[in-house]
Tab-separated table of C-alpha atoms in Angstrom:
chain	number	residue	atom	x	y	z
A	143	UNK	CA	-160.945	-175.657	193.940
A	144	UNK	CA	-161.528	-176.698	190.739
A	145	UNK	CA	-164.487	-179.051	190.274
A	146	UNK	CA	-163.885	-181.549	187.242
A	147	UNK	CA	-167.132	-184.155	186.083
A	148	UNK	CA	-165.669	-187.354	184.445
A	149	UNK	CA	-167.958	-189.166	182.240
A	150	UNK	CA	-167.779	-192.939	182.356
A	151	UNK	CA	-170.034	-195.775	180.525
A	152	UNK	CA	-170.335	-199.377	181.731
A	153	UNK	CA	-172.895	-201.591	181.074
A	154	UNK	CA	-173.322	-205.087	180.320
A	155	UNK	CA	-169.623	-206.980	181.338
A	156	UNK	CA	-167.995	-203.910	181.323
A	157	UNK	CA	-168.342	-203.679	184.514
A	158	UNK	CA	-165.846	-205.329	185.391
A	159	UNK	CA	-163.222	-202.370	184.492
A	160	UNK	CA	-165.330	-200.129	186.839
A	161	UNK	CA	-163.068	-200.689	190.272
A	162	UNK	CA	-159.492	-200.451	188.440
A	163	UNK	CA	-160.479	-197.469	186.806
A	164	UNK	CA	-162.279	-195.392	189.953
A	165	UNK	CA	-159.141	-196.307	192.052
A	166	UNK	CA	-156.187	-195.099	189.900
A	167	UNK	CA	-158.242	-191.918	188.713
A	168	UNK	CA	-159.356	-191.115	192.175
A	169	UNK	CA	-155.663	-191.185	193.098
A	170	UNK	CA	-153.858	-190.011	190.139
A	171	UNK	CA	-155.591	-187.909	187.563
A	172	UNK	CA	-156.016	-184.212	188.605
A	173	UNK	CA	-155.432	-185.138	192.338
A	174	UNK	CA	-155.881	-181.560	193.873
A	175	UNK	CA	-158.921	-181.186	192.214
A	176	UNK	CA	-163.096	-181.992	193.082
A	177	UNK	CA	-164.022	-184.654	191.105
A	178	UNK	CA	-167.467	-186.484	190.574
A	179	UNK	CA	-167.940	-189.253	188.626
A	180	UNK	CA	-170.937	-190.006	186.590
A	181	UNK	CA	-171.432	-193.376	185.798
A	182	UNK	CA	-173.886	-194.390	182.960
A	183	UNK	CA	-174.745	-198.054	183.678
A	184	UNK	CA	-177.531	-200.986	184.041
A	185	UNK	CA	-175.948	-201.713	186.878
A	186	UNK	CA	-177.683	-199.973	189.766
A	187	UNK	CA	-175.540	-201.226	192.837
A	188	UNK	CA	-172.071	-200.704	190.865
A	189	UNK	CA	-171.229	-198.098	193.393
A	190	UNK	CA	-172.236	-196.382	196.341
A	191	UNK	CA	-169.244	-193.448	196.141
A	192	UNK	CA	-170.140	-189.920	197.770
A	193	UNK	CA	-168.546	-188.534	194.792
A	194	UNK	CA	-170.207	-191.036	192.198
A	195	UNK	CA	-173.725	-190.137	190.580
A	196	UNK	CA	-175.318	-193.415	188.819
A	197	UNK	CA	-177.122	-192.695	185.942
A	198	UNK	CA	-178.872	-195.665	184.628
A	199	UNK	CA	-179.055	-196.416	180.995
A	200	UNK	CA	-180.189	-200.083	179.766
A	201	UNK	CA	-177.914	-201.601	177.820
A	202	UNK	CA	-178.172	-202.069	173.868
A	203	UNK	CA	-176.441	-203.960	171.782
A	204	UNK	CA	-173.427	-203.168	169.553
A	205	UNK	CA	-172.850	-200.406	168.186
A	206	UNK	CA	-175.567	-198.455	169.815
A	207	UNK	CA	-174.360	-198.718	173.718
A	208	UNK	CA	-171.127	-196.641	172.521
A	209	UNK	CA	-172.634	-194.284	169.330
A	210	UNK	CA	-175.559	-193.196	171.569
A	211	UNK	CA	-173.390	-191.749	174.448
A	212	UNK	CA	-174.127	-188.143	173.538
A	213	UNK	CA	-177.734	-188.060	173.833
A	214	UNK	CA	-176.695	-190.229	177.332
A	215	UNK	CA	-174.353	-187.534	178.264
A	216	UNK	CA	-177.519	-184.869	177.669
A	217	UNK	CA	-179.344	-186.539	180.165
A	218	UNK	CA	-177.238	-184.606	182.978
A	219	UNK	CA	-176.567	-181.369	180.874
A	220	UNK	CA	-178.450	-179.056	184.116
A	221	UNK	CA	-175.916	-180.696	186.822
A	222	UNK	CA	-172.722	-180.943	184.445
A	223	UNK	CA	-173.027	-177.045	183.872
A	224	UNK	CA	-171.698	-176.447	187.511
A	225	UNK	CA	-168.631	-178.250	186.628
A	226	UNK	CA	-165.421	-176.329	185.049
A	227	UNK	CA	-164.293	-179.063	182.970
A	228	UNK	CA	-165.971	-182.474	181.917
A	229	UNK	CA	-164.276	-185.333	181.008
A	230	UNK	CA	-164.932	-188.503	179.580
A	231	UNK	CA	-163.039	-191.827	179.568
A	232	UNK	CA	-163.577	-194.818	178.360
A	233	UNK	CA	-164.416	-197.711	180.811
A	234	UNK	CA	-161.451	-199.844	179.807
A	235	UNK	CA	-158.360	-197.252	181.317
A	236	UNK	CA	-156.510	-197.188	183.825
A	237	UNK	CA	-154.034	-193.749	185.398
A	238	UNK	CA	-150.785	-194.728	185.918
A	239	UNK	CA	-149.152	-192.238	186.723
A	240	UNK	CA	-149.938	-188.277	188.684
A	241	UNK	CA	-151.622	-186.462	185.640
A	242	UNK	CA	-151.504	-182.756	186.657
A	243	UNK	CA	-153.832	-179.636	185.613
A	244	UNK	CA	-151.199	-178.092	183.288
A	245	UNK	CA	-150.915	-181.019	180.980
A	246	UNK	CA	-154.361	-182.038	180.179
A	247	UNK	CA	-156.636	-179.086	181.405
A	248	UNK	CA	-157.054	-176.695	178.183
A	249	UNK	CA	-155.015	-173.306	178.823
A	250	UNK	CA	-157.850	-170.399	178.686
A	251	UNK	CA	-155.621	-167.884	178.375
A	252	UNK	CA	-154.314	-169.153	175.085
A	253	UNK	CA	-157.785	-169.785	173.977
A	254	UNK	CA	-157.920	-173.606	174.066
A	255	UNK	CA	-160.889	-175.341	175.056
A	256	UNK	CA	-161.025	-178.657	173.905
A	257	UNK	CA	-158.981	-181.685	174.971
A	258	UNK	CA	-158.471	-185.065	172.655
A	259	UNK	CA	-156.089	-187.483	172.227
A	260	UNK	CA	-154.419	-188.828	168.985
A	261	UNK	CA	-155.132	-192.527	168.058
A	262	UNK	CA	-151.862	-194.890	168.554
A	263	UNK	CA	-152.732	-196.830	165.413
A	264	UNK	CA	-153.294	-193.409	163.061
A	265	UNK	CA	-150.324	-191.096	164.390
A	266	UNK	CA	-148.052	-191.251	161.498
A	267	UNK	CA	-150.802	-192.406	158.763
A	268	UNK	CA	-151.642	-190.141	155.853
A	269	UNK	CA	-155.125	-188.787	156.352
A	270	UNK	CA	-156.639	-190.468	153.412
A	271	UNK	CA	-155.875	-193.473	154.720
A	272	UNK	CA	-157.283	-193.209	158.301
A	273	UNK	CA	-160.819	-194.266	159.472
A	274	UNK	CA	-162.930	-190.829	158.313
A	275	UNK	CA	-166.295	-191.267	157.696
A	276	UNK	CA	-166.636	-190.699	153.654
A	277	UNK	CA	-169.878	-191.259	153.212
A	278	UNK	CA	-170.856	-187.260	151.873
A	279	UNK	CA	-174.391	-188.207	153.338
A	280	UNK	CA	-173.488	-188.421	156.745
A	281	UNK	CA	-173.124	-185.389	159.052
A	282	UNK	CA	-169.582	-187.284	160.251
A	283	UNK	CA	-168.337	-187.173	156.692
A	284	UNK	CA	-164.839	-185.564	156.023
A	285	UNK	CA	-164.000	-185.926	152.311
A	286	UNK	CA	-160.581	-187.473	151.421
A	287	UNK	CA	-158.701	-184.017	150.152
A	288	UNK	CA	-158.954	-182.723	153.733
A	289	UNK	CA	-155.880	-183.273	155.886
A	290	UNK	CA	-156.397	-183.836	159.792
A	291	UNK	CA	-155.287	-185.718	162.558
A	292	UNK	CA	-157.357	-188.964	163.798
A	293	UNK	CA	-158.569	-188.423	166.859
A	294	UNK	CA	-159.241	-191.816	169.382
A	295	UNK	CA	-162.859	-191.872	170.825
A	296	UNK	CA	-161.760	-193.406	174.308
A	297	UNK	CA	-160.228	-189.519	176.080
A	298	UNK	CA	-162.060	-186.186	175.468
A	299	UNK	CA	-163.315	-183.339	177.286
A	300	UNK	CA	-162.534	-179.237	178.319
A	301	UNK	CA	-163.872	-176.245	179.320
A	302	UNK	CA	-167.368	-177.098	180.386
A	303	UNK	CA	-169.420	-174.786	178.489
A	304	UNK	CA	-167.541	-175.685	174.992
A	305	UNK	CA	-168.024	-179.655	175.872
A	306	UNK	CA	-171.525	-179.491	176.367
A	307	UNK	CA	-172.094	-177.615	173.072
A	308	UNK	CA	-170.011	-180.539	171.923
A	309	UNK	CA	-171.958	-183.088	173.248
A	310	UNK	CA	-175.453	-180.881	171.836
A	311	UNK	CA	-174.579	-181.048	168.683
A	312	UNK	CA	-172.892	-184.574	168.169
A	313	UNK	CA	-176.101	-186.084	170.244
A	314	UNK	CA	-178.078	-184.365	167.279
A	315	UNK	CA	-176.066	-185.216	163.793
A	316	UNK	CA	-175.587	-188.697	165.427
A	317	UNK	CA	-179.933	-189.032	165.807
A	318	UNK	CA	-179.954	-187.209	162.436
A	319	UNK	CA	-178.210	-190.002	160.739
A	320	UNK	CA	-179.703	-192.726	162.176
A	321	UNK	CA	-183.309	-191.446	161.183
A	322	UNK	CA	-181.691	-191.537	157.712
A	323	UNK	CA	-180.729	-194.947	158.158
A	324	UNK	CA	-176.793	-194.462	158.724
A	325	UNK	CA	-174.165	-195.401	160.962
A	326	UNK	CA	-170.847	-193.989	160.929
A	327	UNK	CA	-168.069	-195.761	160.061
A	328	UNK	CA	-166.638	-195.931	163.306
A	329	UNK	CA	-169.617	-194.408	165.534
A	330	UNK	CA	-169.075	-191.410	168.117
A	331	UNK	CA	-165.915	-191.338	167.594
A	332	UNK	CA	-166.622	-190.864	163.637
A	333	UNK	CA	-168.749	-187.592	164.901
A	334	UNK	CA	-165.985	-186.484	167.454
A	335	UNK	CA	-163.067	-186.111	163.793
A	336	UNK	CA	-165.724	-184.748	162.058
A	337	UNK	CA	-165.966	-182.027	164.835
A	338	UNK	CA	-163.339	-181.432	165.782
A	339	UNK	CA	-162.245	-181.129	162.031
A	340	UNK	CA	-164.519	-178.034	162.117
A	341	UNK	CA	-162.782	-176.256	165.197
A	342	UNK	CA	-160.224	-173.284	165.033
A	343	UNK	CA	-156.675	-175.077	165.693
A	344	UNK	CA	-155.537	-172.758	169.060
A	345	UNK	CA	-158.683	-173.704	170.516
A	346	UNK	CA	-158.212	-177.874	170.719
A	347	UNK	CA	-155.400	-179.400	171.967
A	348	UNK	CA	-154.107	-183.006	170.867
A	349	UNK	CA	-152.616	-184.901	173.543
A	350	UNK	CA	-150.142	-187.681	172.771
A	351	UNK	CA	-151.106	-191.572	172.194
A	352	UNK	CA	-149.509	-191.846	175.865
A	353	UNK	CA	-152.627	-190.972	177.221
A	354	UNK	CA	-154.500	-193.968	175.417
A	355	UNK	CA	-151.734	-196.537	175.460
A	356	UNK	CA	-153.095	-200.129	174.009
A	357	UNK	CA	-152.082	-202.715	176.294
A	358	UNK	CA	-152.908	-204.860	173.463
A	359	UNK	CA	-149.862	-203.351	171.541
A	360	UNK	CA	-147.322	-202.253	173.719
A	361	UNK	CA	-145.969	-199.621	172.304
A	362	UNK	CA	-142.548	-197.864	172.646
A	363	UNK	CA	-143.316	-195.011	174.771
A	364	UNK	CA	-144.810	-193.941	178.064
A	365	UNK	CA	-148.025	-194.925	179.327
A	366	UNK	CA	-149.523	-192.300	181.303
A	367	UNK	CA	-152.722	-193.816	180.851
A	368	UNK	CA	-153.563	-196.941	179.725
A	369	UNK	CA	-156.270	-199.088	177.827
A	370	UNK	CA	-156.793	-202.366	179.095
A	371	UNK	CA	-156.934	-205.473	176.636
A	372	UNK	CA	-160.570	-205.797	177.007
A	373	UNK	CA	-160.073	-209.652	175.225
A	374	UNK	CA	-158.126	-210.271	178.508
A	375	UNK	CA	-161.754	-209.766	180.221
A	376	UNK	CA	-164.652	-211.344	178.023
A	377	UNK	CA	-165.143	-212.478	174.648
A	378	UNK	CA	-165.517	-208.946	172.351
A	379	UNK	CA	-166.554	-210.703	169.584
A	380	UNK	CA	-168.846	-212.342	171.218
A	381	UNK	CA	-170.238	-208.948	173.357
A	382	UNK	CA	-170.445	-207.428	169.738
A	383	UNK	CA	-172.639	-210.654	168.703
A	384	UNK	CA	-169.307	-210.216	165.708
A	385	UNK	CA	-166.923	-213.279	164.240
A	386	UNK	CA	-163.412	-212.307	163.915
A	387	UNK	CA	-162.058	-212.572	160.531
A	388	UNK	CA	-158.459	-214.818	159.757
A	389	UNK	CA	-155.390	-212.650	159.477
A	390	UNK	CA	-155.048	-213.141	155.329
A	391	UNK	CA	-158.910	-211.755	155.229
A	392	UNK	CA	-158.281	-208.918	157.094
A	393	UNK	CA	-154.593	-208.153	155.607
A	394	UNK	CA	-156.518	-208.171	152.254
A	395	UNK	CA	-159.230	-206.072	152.769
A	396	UNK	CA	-156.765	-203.710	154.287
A	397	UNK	CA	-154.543	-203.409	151.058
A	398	UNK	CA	-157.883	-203.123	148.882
A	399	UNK	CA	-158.847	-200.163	151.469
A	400	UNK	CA	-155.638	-198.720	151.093
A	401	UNK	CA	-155.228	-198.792	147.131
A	402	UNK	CA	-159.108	-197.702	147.026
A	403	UNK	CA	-158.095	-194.313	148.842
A	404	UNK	CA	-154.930	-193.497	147.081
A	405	UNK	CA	-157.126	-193.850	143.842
A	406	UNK	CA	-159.888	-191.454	145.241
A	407	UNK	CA	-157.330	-189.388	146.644
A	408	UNK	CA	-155.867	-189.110	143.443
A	409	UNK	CA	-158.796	-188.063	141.523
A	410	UNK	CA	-159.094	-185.298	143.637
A	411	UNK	CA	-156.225	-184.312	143.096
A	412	UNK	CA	-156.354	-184.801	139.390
A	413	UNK	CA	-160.039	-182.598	139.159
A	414	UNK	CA	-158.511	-179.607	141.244
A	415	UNK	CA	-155.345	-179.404	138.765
């Protein structure tokens, strides 16, 4: 049987997603194959699950409870190396439907090893104009001339021994850049482009936004899985100790972002002509 570890990190109130999302994966995702959960969490009687190793973390305050989750991840590297695939999954989803090997285990024989999942809000933006980190500093940085996809943070994983070398070497640029005093733009998941970035193409495969469908949003089309309006929950702005901006601040910044990177983008362009 194949033996699948899913990654999972809830500490502080998000806890609370913990039940929903042990339920419908237990019952749905990969259901004819051995799965153990490890759970990374300050809360030491969250579960008491045959299948569920607790691995206790304390938790930190924003950002560093989510951009520290490799070198968390490292902490079981000697157990997770028994697994065939690993997983990980943000605490906020939920399976809603049977998800079966063939769509979301990488195909070996075709050389695939890596599994992620395009962002819903990026999958038909230009890739100047997505979330890359640009600083040229940072060991996340992807310079604006280079055209990818954006990746979401919340659903990655594959073969086991290609995942852990992932999680190796995304634990160290992330340490790297904090001893240099930076933070990427948009934390682990800022690492996770930048790696994947760096991959052959036939050995990752993108899965659709269905697998991360924003509840907040509501898309139109399926949700296979699904990411719970955390604001439905607890305050966010609050957990992130963060004040959320009006809609005319935001819209603005926004448009100077935008112009800002089709100028860049444009000198690029301009210097290799």
């Amino acid at each position: 049987m194949i033996r699948i570890a899913i990654l999972y990190i809830c500490t502080g109130q998000y806890k609370v997603f913990w039940n929903d999302f042990y339920e419908s994966f237990q019952a749905q995702f990969l259901p004819k194959c051995q799965k153990k959960y490890f759970v990374f969490t300050d809360q030491g009687d969250l579960c008491h699950k045959e299948n569920v190793h607790i691995v206790y973390i304390p938790h930190q305050e924003w950002p560093y409870n989510t951009l520290m989750r490799f070198e968390f991840f490292l902490k079981e590297k000697k157990e997770l190396e028994s697994f065939d695939f690993i997983y990980f999954f943000n605490a906020n989803m939920k399976c809603n439907r049977i998800i079966n090997e063939q769509e979301i285990l990488p195909d070996i024989e075709k050389g695939e090893k890596l599994i992620v999942a395009i962002h819903p809000l990026y999958k038909n933006t230009k890739s100047r104009h997505c979330p890359f980190e640009r600083n040229p500093n940072s060991k996340a940085y992807i310079p604006y001339k280079q055209e990818c996809k954006y990746i979401m943070g919340s659903l990655n994983g594959g073969e086991a021994k290609a995942y852990l070398s992932l999680i190796a070497e995304l634990a160290y640029d992330t340490k790297l850049d904090l001893e240099r005093g930076i933070i990427a733009r948009v934390h682990d998941e800022s690492y996770l482009n930048a790696f994947v970035t760096k991959q052959s193409p036939d050995t990752v495969r993108y899965l659709s936004p269905s697998y991360v469908y924003p509840m907040d949003l509501s898309p139109n089309y399926p949700a296979y899985i699904s990411m719970l309006d955390k604001r439905d929950f607890f305050d966010v702005f609050e957990f992130k100790k963060c004040r959320r901006r009006s809609f005319l601040i935001r819209a603005f910044n926004k448009i100077k972002r935008y112009l800002y990177e089709d100028i860049a983008y444009l000198i690029l362009w301009m210097k290799v002509r």
